[in-house]
Amino acid sequence: MGSAVIDIPDGEGVGVTLREKKKFQFSLQPIISYLRENNKKIQFSLLPIVSYLREKKTKHDMRRVIHSTKVGVALVLVSLLFLLDPIYAQVGDNAMWAIMTVVVIFEFYAGATLSKGLNRGMGTILGGGLGCLAAALAQEVGGKIGHAIVVGIFVFIFAAAATYARLVPRIKKRYDYGALIFILTFNLVVVSGVRAVKVLQIARERLLTIGMGFSICIFISLLIFPIWASDELHDSIASKFEDLARSIEGCMEEYFSIVNEKESQASAKNSSSCKSVLYSKSKDESLANFAKWEPWHGKFGLYYPWGRYLQMGEHLRELAATIISIEGCLQSPRQPSTTLRHLLKEPCEAVVSLLASTLRELGESILKMRACHAEKIVPKLKSKRLELSLVISPSKLATIENGEGYTIAAFMFLLIKMVEKVEELAKEVEELGEPAGFSTH
C-alpha cells in the first residue's frame, strides 16, 4: 500500500525511513523566488495610512494627542526625582508622592488641572496642619487609653465636619476634591502613632514633593499648548445657536413637504442636534466651573461672567425641547390636509426664516464677541408673534372640521413659544455684552 515503513519501537516513538524524511524537507527557495516575481504587487505603502490620518485629524483629535503628549512629558520630568541620584538623595522615597500628584491632578483642561492642584494643596496643608496639632495634643494626654480617646474624638469631629461640607452644593462644585484630600491627610497624620516632631518632618517632606509635582503639572498645562475650558464653553454655546437654527429650518421643510427617505434622514440629524443641546447641562456646568479657575488669558478676564453662559444654556435647552415637541407633532398620526398646510405655509416660513437668521446672528455675536442690539431684534419677533396669534384665532379655527383645528392650534402654539424663547435669548446676549466687554463696533 506504500513504500513508507513506520516502526513503533516499544510504543514510545515513531521511526521514519530515509525516503519518508525527504518528503518532509522544508525549503525557502520557492518563497524567495515568488517574492522576487511579485515584488511590485506586495510593495508596502504609507499613503493609505497618511490619508486616513488626515481624514481623522479634527481639532478635538489633535487636542487629545497634545494632552497625551503633555502627560507623558510631565511623568518623564517627575520621574527624574527617582532616576537622578543627587535629587533622590534629597527627597528619598517621598518622590513617589510627586509622581502620584502628576497622575492624579493632570486633567484635559488647564482649569481642571489648576482646580485639582489647588484643591490638593489646600487639603494637604489643612489636613496635615490640623493633624499635627491633634497628634501633639494627643501626646500630651498620658496613657494609651487617653491617647486613643483623644485621637478618636478628633477623627470623628473633623471627618464628620468635612463630609458634611462636601454635601453643600456650592462647596461640592468647587472644593469637593480638596475636602476629600483633607479627610485623607488628616486621618493619616493623626493616627500615624509617631511623635509630633516626626509627624512635622514627614508632613514637610511630603508637602515639598507634592509641590514639585504640582509645579510640573501647572507649568506644562498652562504654558505648553494650553487647552482652555473657557474657549470650549464659549465656542460650544455659540455653536448651539447654529445647530438650533438648522433644526428649526429642517422641521419646517419636513412639515410643509412630502417626506421622502432623504428628508427622513435629515429629520433624524436635526433631532440628534436638539438632543445634544438638551443633554448638555452637566458638560456646560463642568466647563464653567473649570473656566472660573483659569487665569486671565486671551479675551477672557479674571471675573468673566460665566454664570450668564449657564443661564443662556438653560434658554437654549428650553428652545431645543420646544423644537423636539414640534417634531412630535410631525410624527402624530392626525395631520392637517395638504390644502390647509399650504394656507399656513407663507406666514410660518416667514417666521421660521426670521428665527433662523436671528439665532445665527446671536451665535455670531457671541463667537466674535460683538455687541448685540436687542432693541432691533425684539420688535420684529413680537410683530411675527402677533401675526401667528391672528392665524390661530378662535373664529378661524372654528371653521376647520374633522379635528384638524386642534392639530393646527398645537403646532402654531409651539411656534409662538419658539418666538418667545428667541426673544429671551436676544435679551440674554445683549445683557452678556456689557460685563463680558463685547465690542460695540
Short mmCIF file of C-alpha atoms in Angstrom, two decimals:
data_model
loop_
_atom_site.label_atom_id
_atom_site.label_comp_id
_atom_site.label_asym_id
_atom_site.label_seq_id
_atom_site.Cartn_x
_atom_site.Cartn_y
_atom_site.Cartn_z
CA MET A 1 0.00 0.00 0.00
CA GLY A 2 3.05 2.31 0.07
CA SER A 3 6.81 2.41 0.28
CA ALA A 4 6.95 4.12 3.71
CA VAL A 5 7.87 1.84 6.58
CA ILE A 6 6.86 3.02 10.04
CA ASP A 7 8.33 1.37 13.11
CA ILE A 8 6.93 1.76 16.60
CA PRO A 9 9.67 0.70 18.95
CA ASP A 10 8.36 -0.23 22.42
CA GLY A 11 5.28 2.00 21.90
CA GLU A 12 7.29 5.18 22.71
CA GLY A 13 8.48 6.66 19.40
CA VAL A 14 7.88 6.56 15.69
CA GLY A 15 10.64 5.65 13.27
CA VAL A 16 10.58 7.01 9.76
CA THR A 17 12.64 5.72 6.86
CA LEU A 18 15.04 7.92 4.95
CA ARG A 19 12.71 8.17 1.95
CA GLU A 20 9.85 9.43 4.17
CA LYS A 21 12.12 12.08 5.73
CA LYS A 22 12.89 13.52 2.33
CA LYS A 23 9.20 14.19 1.79
CA PHE A 24 9.11 16.47 4.83
CA GLN A 25 12.12 18.60 3.91
CA PHE A 26 11.39 22.35 4.00
CA SER A 27 12.93 24.80 1.54
CA LEU A 28 12.73 28.64 1.37
CA GLN A 29 13.77 28.81 -2.28
CA PRO A 30 10.20 28.75 -3.78
CA ILE A 31 9.07 31.51 -1.40
CA ILE A 32 12.04 33.75 -2.24
CA SER A 33 11.51 33.33 -5.97
CA TYR A 34 7.79 34.15 -5.58
CA LEU A 35 8.60 37.32 -3.64
CA ARG A 36 11.04 38.44 -6.35
CA GLU A 37 8.47 37.92 -9.10
CA ASN A 38 5.66 39.72 -7.22
CA ASN A 39 7.73 42.43 -5.53
CA LYS A 40 5.74 45.31 -7.06
CA LYS A 41 2.40 43.78 -6.15
CA ILE A 42 3.10 43.41 -2.44
CA GLN A 43 5.08 46.64 -2.02
CA PHE A 44 4.15 48.39 1.24
CA SER A 45 2.95 51.99 1.09
CA LEU A 46 2.26 54.56 3.81
CA LEU A 47 -0.02 56.66 1.62
CA PRO A 48 -3.30 54.97 2.69
CA ILE A 49 -2.37 55.37 6.36
CA VAL A 50 -1.45 59.03 5.91
CA SER A 51 -4.69 59.77 4.05
CA TYR A 52 -6.69 58.04 6.78
CA LEU A 53 -4.99 60.10 9.47
CA ARG A 54 -5.72 63.28 7.53
CA GLU A 55 -9.40 62.40 7.40
CA LYS A 56 -9.49 61.70 11.12
CA LYS A 57 -7.44 64.78 12.08
CA THR A 58 -10.04 67.03 13.64
CA LYS A 59 -9.50 69.75 16.19
CA HIS A 60 -10.61 67.58 19.09
CA ASP A 61 -8.45 64.64 17.96
CA MET A 62 -5.39 66.89 17.81
CA ARG A 63 -6.09 68.16 21.31
CA ARG A 64 -6.25 64.58 22.56
CA VAL A 65 -2.83 63.90 21.06
CA ILE A 66 -1.45 67.10 22.60
CA HIS A 67 -2.86 66.26 26.03
CA SER A 68 -1.50 62.71 25.92
CA THR A 69 1.95 64.02 24.95
CA LYS A 70 1.90 66.58 27.76
CA VAL A 71 1.04 63.91 30.34
CA GLY A 72 3.90 61.76 29.08
CA VAL A 73 6.37 64.65 29.30
CA ALA A 74 5.19 65.53 32.83
CA LEU A 75 5.69 61.95 34.02
CA VAL A 76 9.17 61.81 32.48
CA LEU A 77 10.17 65.03 34.25
CA VAL A 78 8.79 63.96 37.62
CA SER A 79 10.45 60.55 37.28
CA LEU A 80 13.83 62.31 37.31
CA LEU A 81 13.34 62.67 41.07
CA PHE A 82 13.91 58.91 41.21
CA LEU A 83 16.34 58.49 38.32
CA LEU A 84 18.87 61.21 39.23
CA ASP A 85 20.88 60.21 42.31
CA PRO A 86 21.62 63.75 43.61
CA ILE A 87 17.92 64.63 43.64
CA TYR A 88 16.90 61.25 45.05
CA ALA A 89 19.38 61.71 47.88
CA GLN A 90 17.48 64.85 48.89
CA VAL A 91 13.87 63.66 48.58
CA GLY A 92 14.21 59.90 49.05
CA ASP A 93 11.14 57.68 48.75
CA ASN A 94 8.87 60.72 49.13
CA ALA A 95 9.42 61.29 45.39
CA MET A 96 6.60 58.78 44.92
CA TRP A 97 4.16 61.46 46.12
CA ALA A 98 5.24 63.75 43.28
CA ILE A 99 4.50 61.03 40.72
CA MET A 100 1.11 60.35 42.32
CA THR A 101 0.35 64.07 42.20
CA VAL A 102 1.03 64.27 38.45
CA VAL A 103 -1.07 61.18 37.71
CA VAL A 104 -3.99 62.39 39.84
CA ILE A 105 -4.26 66.11 39.03
CA PHE A 106 -3.24 66.36 35.35
CA GLU A 107 -6.54 66.84 33.51
CA PHE A 108 -7.55 67.61 29.91
CA TYR A 109 -8.39 71.28 30.53
CA ALA A 110 -5.98 73.73 32.13
CA GLY A 111 -8.69 74.95 34.53
CA ALA A 112 -9.40 71.40 35.68
CA THR A 113 -5.69 70.80 36.37
CA LEU A 114 -5.40 74.06 38.29
CA SER A 115 -8.60 73.28 40.24
CA LYS A 116 -7.43 69.82 41.26
CA GLY A 117 -3.93 71.02 42.07
CA LEU A 118 -5.04 73.87 44.31
CA ASN A 119 -7.63 71.66 45.99
CA ARG A 120 -4.99 69.01 46.64
CA GLY A 121 -2.58 71.62 48.03
CA MET A 122 -5.16 73.22 50.32
CA GLY A 123 -6.44 69.86 51.53
CA THR A 124 -2.92 68.61 52.22
CA ILE A 125 -1.86 71.75 54.10
CA LEU A 126 -5.02 71.99 56.20
CA GLY A 127 -5.22 68.26 56.85
CA GLY A 128 -1.51 68.00 57.70
CA GLY A 129 -1.51 71.08 59.92
CA LEU A 130 -4.60 70.14 61.89
CA GLY A 131 -3.42 66.54 62.05
CA CYS A 132 -0.11 67.63 63.57
CA LEU A 133 -1.91 69.75 66.17
CA ALA A 134 -4.26 66.89 67.01
CA ALA A 135 -1.32 64.47 67.29
CA ALA A 136 0.55 66.87 69.56
CA LEU A 137 -2.47 67.27 71.84
CA ALA A 138 -2.95 63.52 71.95
CA GLN A 139 0.71 63.07 73.02
CA GLU A 140 0.11 65.39 75.97
CA VAL A 141 -2.56 63.05 77.32
CA GLY A 142 -0.87 60.31 79.30
CA GLY A 143 -1.62 56.64 78.83
CA LYS A 144 -2.64 54.60 75.82
CA ILE A 145 -6.34 54.78 76.61
CA GLY A 146 -6.39 58.57 76.92
CA HIS A 147 -4.34 58.93 73.74
CA ALA A 148 -6.73 56.69 71.83
CA ILE A 149 -9.79 58.56 73.11
CA VAL A 150 -8.42 61.97 72.10
CA VAL A 151 -7.43 60.72 68.64
CA GLY A 152 -10.86 59.13 68.14
CA ILE A 153 -12.64 62.36 69.15
CA PHE A 154 -10.57 64.45 66.72
CA VAL A 155 -11.04 61.98 63.86
CA PHE A 156 -14.80 61.90 64.39
CA ILE A 157 -15.22 65.69 64.60
CA PHE A 158 -13.10 66.66 61.61
CA ALA A 159 -14.15 63.75 59.37
CA ALA A 160 -17.86 64.39 60.05
CA ALA A 161 -17.49 68.16 59.51
CA ALA A 162 -15.56 67.74 56.24
CA THR A 163 -18.01 65.13 54.96
CA TYR A 164 -20.95 67.42 55.73
CA ALA A 165 -19.19 70.27 53.88
CA ARG A 166 -18.85 68.02 50.82
CA LEU A 167 -22.65 67.72 50.70
CA VAL A 168 -23.18 71.51 50.48
CA PRO A 169 -23.83 72.23 46.76
CA ARG A 170 -21.59 75.32 46.50
CA ILE A 171 -18.67 73.60 48.21
CA LYS A 172 -19.18 70.36 46.31
CA LYS A 173 -18.94 72.12 42.94
CA ARG A 174 -15.52 73.68 43.54
CA TYR A 175 -13.92 72.16 46.64
CA ASP A 176 -15.11 68.54 46.78
CA TYR A 177 -11.69 67.11 45.91
CA GLY A 178 -9.97 69.36 48.45
CA ALA A 179 -12.32 68.19 51.21
CA LEU A 180 -11.62 64.57 50.28
CA ILE A 181 -7.84 65.11 50.44
CA PHE A 182 -8.27 66.92 53.78
CA ILE A 183 -10.05 63.89 55.29
CA LEU A 184 -7.42 61.51 53.95
CA THR A 185 -4.40 63.58 55.06
CA PHE A 186 -5.80 64.38 58.49
CA ASN A 187 -6.51 60.74 59.28
CA LEU A 188 -3.13 59.55 58.01
CA VAL A 189 -1.30 62.10 60.16
CA VAL A 190 -3.32 61.89 63.36
CA VAL A 191 -3.41 58.07 63.59
CA SER A 192 0.19 57.53 62.46
CA GLY A 193 1.24 56.84 66.05
CA VAL A 194 4.66 58.56 65.79
CA ARG A 195 5.94 61.50 67.80
CA ALA A 196 4.81 65.02 66.94
CA VAL A 197 8.33 66.02 65.79
CA LYS A 198 8.43 63.10 63.37
CA VAL A 199 4.94 63.97 62.10
CA LEU A 200 6.06 67.50 61.24
CA GLN A 201 9.10 66.20 59.40
CA ILE A 202 7.09 63.72 57.32
CA ALA A 203 4.43 66.34 56.51
CA ARG A 204 7.08 68.84 55.42
CA GLU A 205 8.84 66.36 53.13
CA ARG A 206 5.66 65.09 51.53
CA LEU A 207 4.32 68.60 51.03
CA LEU A 208 7.58 69.52 49.29
CA THR A 209 7.36 66.62 46.81
CA ILE A 210 3.66 67.26 46.21
CA GLY A 211 4.56 70.87 45.42
CA MET A 212 7.15 69.65 42.90
CA GLY A 213 4.58 67.51 41.10
CA PHE A 214 2.05 70.33 41.17
CA SER A 215 4.58 72.81 39.74
CA ILE A 216 5.42 70.49 36.85
CA CYS A 217 1.73 69.97 36.04
CA ILE A 218 0.92 73.68 36.12
CA PHE A 219 3.96 74.63 34.04
CA ILE A 220 3.17 72.12 31.28
CA SER A 221 -0.63 72.54 31.39
CA LEU A 222 -0.70 76.35 31.32
CA LEU A 223 2.37 77.22 29.24
CA ILE A 224 2.72 74.44 26.64
CA PHE A 225 -0.20 74.35 24.20
CA PRO A 226 -2.83 75.03 26.90
CA ILE A 227 -6.34 73.65 26.40
CA TRP A 228 -8.71 76.17 27.95
CA ALA A 229 -12.14 75.18 29.26
CA SER A 230 -13.25 78.79 28.74
CA ASP A 231 -12.63 78.58 24.98
CA GLU A 232 -14.50 75.28 24.85
CA LEU A 233 -17.55 76.68 26.68
CA HIS A 234 -17.57 79.88 24.62
CA ASP A 235 -17.42 78.03 21.28
CA SER A 236 -19.90 75.39 22.46
CA ILE A 237 -22.57 77.95 23.40
CA ALA A 238 -22.08 79.84 20.13
CA SER A 239 -22.35 76.66 18.02
CA LYS A 240 -25.64 75.68 19.68
CA PHE A 241 -27.35 78.69 18.08
CA GLU A 242 -26.38 77.42 14.63
CA ASP A 243 -27.49 73.85 15.47
CA LEU A 244 -30.92 75.01 16.62
CA ALA A 245 -31.32 77.28 13.58
CA ARG A 246 -30.72 74.31 11.26
CA SER A 247 -33.11 72.16 13.30
CA ILE A 248 -35.91 74.74 13.03
CA GLU A 249 -35.45 75.02 9.25
CA GLY A 250 -35.40 71.24 8.92
CA CYS A 251 -38.65 70.87 10.89
CA MET A 252 -40.49 73.38 8.72
CA GLU A 253 -39.21 71.84 5.48
CA GLU A 254 -40.48 68.47 6.65
CA TYR A 255 -43.83 69.83 7.76
CA PHE A 256 -44.61 71.61 4.50
CA SER A 257 -43.35 68.94 2.10
CA ILE A 258 -43.87 65.26 1.34
CA VAL A 259 -41.47 63.26 3.43
CA ASN A 260 -39.12 61.03 1.47
CA GLU A 261 -36.12 58.98 2.55
CA LYS A 262 -33.57 61.80 2.37
CA GLU A 263 -35.78 64.15 4.36
CA SER A 264 -36.30 61.46 6.98
CA GLN A 265 -32.53 61.19 7.38
CA ALA A 266 -32.27 64.97 7.70
CA SER A 267 -35.02 64.92 10.33
CA ALA A 268 -33.09 62.33 12.36
CA LYS A 269 -30.00 64.51 12.17
CA ASN A 270 -31.95 67.58 13.34
CA SER A 271 -33.39 65.58 16.22
CA SER A 272 -29.92 64.43 17.30
CA SER A 273 -28.68 68.05 17.25
CA CYS A 274 -31.54 69.13 19.51
CA LYS A 275 -30.95 66.22 21.88
CA SER A 276 -27.25 67.03 22.13
CA VAL A 277 -28.20 70.58 23.17
CA LEU A 278 -30.85 69.27 25.55
CA TYR A 279 -28.41 66.94 27.35
CA SER A 280 -25.51 69.42 27.57
CA LYS A 281 -26.25 70.82 31.04
CA SER A 282 -23.71 68.78 33.00
CA LYS A 283 -20.97 69.47 30.46
CA ASP A 284 -21.67 73.22 30.48
CA GLU A 285 -21.60 73.34 34.28
CA SER A 286 -18.29 71.47 34.41
CA LEU A 287 -16.71 73.74 31.80
CA ALA A 288 -17.97 76.86 33.62
CA ASN A 289 -16.52 75.57 36.90
CA PHE A 290 -13.12 74.91 35.28
CA ALA A 291 -13.20 78.27 33.49
CA LYS A 292 -13.57 80.10 36.82
CA TRP A 293 -10.25 78.61 37.97
CA GLU A 294 -8.34 79.64 34.85
CA PRO A 295 -6.08 82.72 34.88
CA TRP A 296 -6.53 85.75 32.64
CA HIS A 297 -5.80 84.67 29.09
CA GLY A 298 -6.71 85.99 25.67
CA LYS A 299 -10.14 87.57 25.59
CA PHE A 300 -11.35 86.24 28.96
CA GLY A 301 -10.59 88.19 32.13
CA LEU A 302 -10.44 87.08 35.76
CA TYR A 303 -14.09 87.85 36.54
CA TYR A 304 -15.65 86.88 33.24
CA PRO A 305 -19.44 86.30 33.60
CA TRP A 306 -19.52 82.53 33.06
CA GLY A 307 -22.74 82.34 35.07
CA ARG A 308 -24.56 84.14 32.25
CA TYR A 309 -23.38 81.44 29.84
CA LEU A 310 -25.13 78.88 32.03
CA GLN A 311 -28.34 80.97 32.01
CA MET A 312 -28.14 81.19 28.24
CA GLY A 313 -27.63 77.44 28.09
CA GLU A 314 -30.89 76.95 30.01
CA HIS A 315 -32.79 79.05 27.48
CA LEU A 316 -31.18 77.13 24.62
CA ARG A 317 -32.25 73.82 26.19
CA GLU A 318 -35.82 75.10 26.57
CA LEU A 319 -35.81 76.08 22.90
CA ALA A 320 -34.44 72.64 21.96
CA ALA A 321 -37.24 70.99 23.96
CA THR A 322 -39.81 73.07 22.06
CA ILE A 323 -38.29 72.00 18.72
CA ILE A 324 -38.46 68.35 19.79
CA SER A 325 -42.13 68.89 20.70
CA ILE A 326 -42.78 70.23 17.19
CA GLU A 327 -41.10 67.12 15.79
CA GLY A 328 -43.55 65.12 17.89
CA CYS A 329 -46.40 66.98 16.17
CA LEU A 330 -44.96 65.98 12.80
CA GLN A 331 -44.98 62.32 13.80
CA SER A 332 -48.59 62.43 15.03
CA PRO A 333 -51.00 60.18 13.05
CA ARG A 334 -53.54 63.01 12.84
CA GLN A 335 -52.20 65.58 10.38
CA PRO A 336 -53.93 68.51 8.64
CA SER A 337 -54.72 68.25 4.95
CA THR A 338 -52.27 69.41 2.29
CA THR A 339 -54.56 72.29 1.35
CA LEU A 340 -54.63 73.58 4.91
CA ARG A 341 -50.89 73.29 5.18
CA HIS A 342 -50.40 75.42 2.06
CA LEU A 343 -52.57 78.13 3.58
CA LEU A 344 -50.26 78.27 6.62
CA LYS A 345 -47.04 77.87 4.68
CA GLU A 346 -46.33 81.52 3.88
CA PRO A 347 -46.69 83.02 7.41
CA CYS A 348 -44.91 80.08 9.02
CA GLU A 349 -41.98 80.19 6.61
CA ALA A 350 -41.59 83.92 7.21
CA VAL A 351 -41.44 83.31 10.97
CA VAL A 352 -39.01 80.41 10.60
CA SER A 353 -36.74 82.44 8.34
CA LEU A 354 -36.65 85.23 10.91
CA LEU A 355 -35.99 82.79 13.77
CA ALA A 356 -33.13 81.07 11.94
CA SER A 357 -31.46 84.33 10.90
CA THR A 358 -31.85 85.75 14.42
CA LEU A 359 -30.30 82.65 16.03
CA ARG A 360 -27.38 82.77 13.61
CA GLU A 361 -26.89 86.47 14.32
CA LEU A 362 -26.90 85.86 18.08
CA GLY A 363 -24.46 82.96 17.75
CA GLU A 364 -22.11 85.04 15.61
CA SER A 365 -22.36 87.89 18.12
CA ILE A 366 -21.16 85.58 20.92
CA LEU A 367 -18.49 83.88 18.82
CA LYS A 368 -16.95 87.17 17.63
CA MET A 369 -17.70 88.92 20.97
CA ARG A 370 -19.63 91.65 19.24
CA ALA A 371 -22.41 93.58 20.99
CA CYS A 372 -25.97 92.58 20.11
CA HIS A 373 -28.72 95.20 19.81
CA ALA A 374 -31.87 93.53 21.10
CA GLU A 375 -33.93 96.68 20.53
CA LYS A 376 -33.69 95.99 16.78
CA ILE A 377 -34.42 92.25 17.01
CA VAL A 378 -37.18 92.00 19.61
CA PRO A 379 -39.76 94.26 17.82
CA LYS A 380 -39.52 92.11 14.67
CA LEU A 381 -40.09 88.96 16.69
CA LYS A 382 -43.04 90.47 18.53
CA SER A 383 -44.72 91.50 15.26
CA LYS A 384 -44.33 87.97 13.88
CA ARG A 385 -45.71 86.52 17.10
CA LEU A 386 -48.75 88.77 16.74
CA GLU A 387 -49.30 87.58 13.16
CA LEU A 388 -49.21 83.95 14.27
CA SER A 389 -51.70 84.62 17.07
CA LEU A 390 -54.11 86.06 14.48
CA VAL A 391 -53.75 82.92 12.33
CA ILE A 392 -54.96 80.68 15.16
CA SER A 393 -57.77 82.95 16.36
CA PRO A 394 -60.84 81.03 17.66
CA SER A 395 -63.01 82.34 14.83
CA LYS A 396 -60.73 80.82 12.17
CA LEU A 397 -60.21 77.53 14.00
CA ALA A 398 -64.00 77.08 14.38
CA THR A 399 -64.36 76.83 10.59
CA ILE A 400 -61.93 73.88 10.38
CA GLU A 401 -63.56 70.47 10.57
CA ASN A 402 -62.51 66.88 11.39
CA GLY A 403 -60.37 67.88 14.36
CA GLU A 404 -57.73 69.50 12.16
CA GLY A 405 -58.14 72.73 14.10
CA TYR A 406 -56.65 71.17 17.24
CA THR A 407 -53.62 69.92 15.31
CA ILE A 408 -53.04 73.34 13.74
CA ALA A 409 -53.52 75.06 17.10
CA ALA A 410 -50.94 72.83 18.79
CA PHE A 411 -48.40 73.40 16.03
CA MET A 412 -48.89 77.17 15.96
CA PHE A 413 -48.77 77.39 19.75
CA LEU A 414 -45.35 75.71 19.79
CA LEU A 415 -44.18 78.03 17.02
CA ILE A 416 -45.25 81.07 19.06
CA LYS A 417 -43.46 79.63 22.06
CA MET A 418 -40.28 79.33 19.99
CA VAL A 419 -40.53 83.02 19.08
CA GLU A 420 -40.81 83.90 22.78
CA LYS A 421 -37.73 81.83 23.61
CA VAL A 422 -35.69 83.54 20.89
CA GLU A 423 -36.78 86.93 22.28
CA GLU A 424 -35.42 85.90 25.69
CA LEU A 425 -32.18 84.73 24.11
CA ALA A 426 -31.73 88.07 22.34
CA LYS A 427 -32.08 89.88 25.66
CA GLU A 428 -29.65 87.47 27.32
CA VAL A 429 -27.00 88.03 24.65
CA GLU A 430 -27.41 91.79 24.95
CA GLU A 431 -27.06 91.64 28.75
CA LEU A 432 -23.95 89.46 28.39
CA GLY A 433 -22.23 92.03 26.18
CA GLU A 434 -21.63 94.69 28.86
CA PRO A 435 -19.94 92.60 31.63
CA ALA A 436 -18.11 90.50 29.02
CA GLY A 437 -16.74 93.55 27.25
CA PHE A 438 -18.20 92.83 23.80
CA SER A 439 -17.13 95.18 21.03
CA THR A 440 -19.70 97.81 20.05
CA HIS A 441 -18.28 98.40 16.57
#
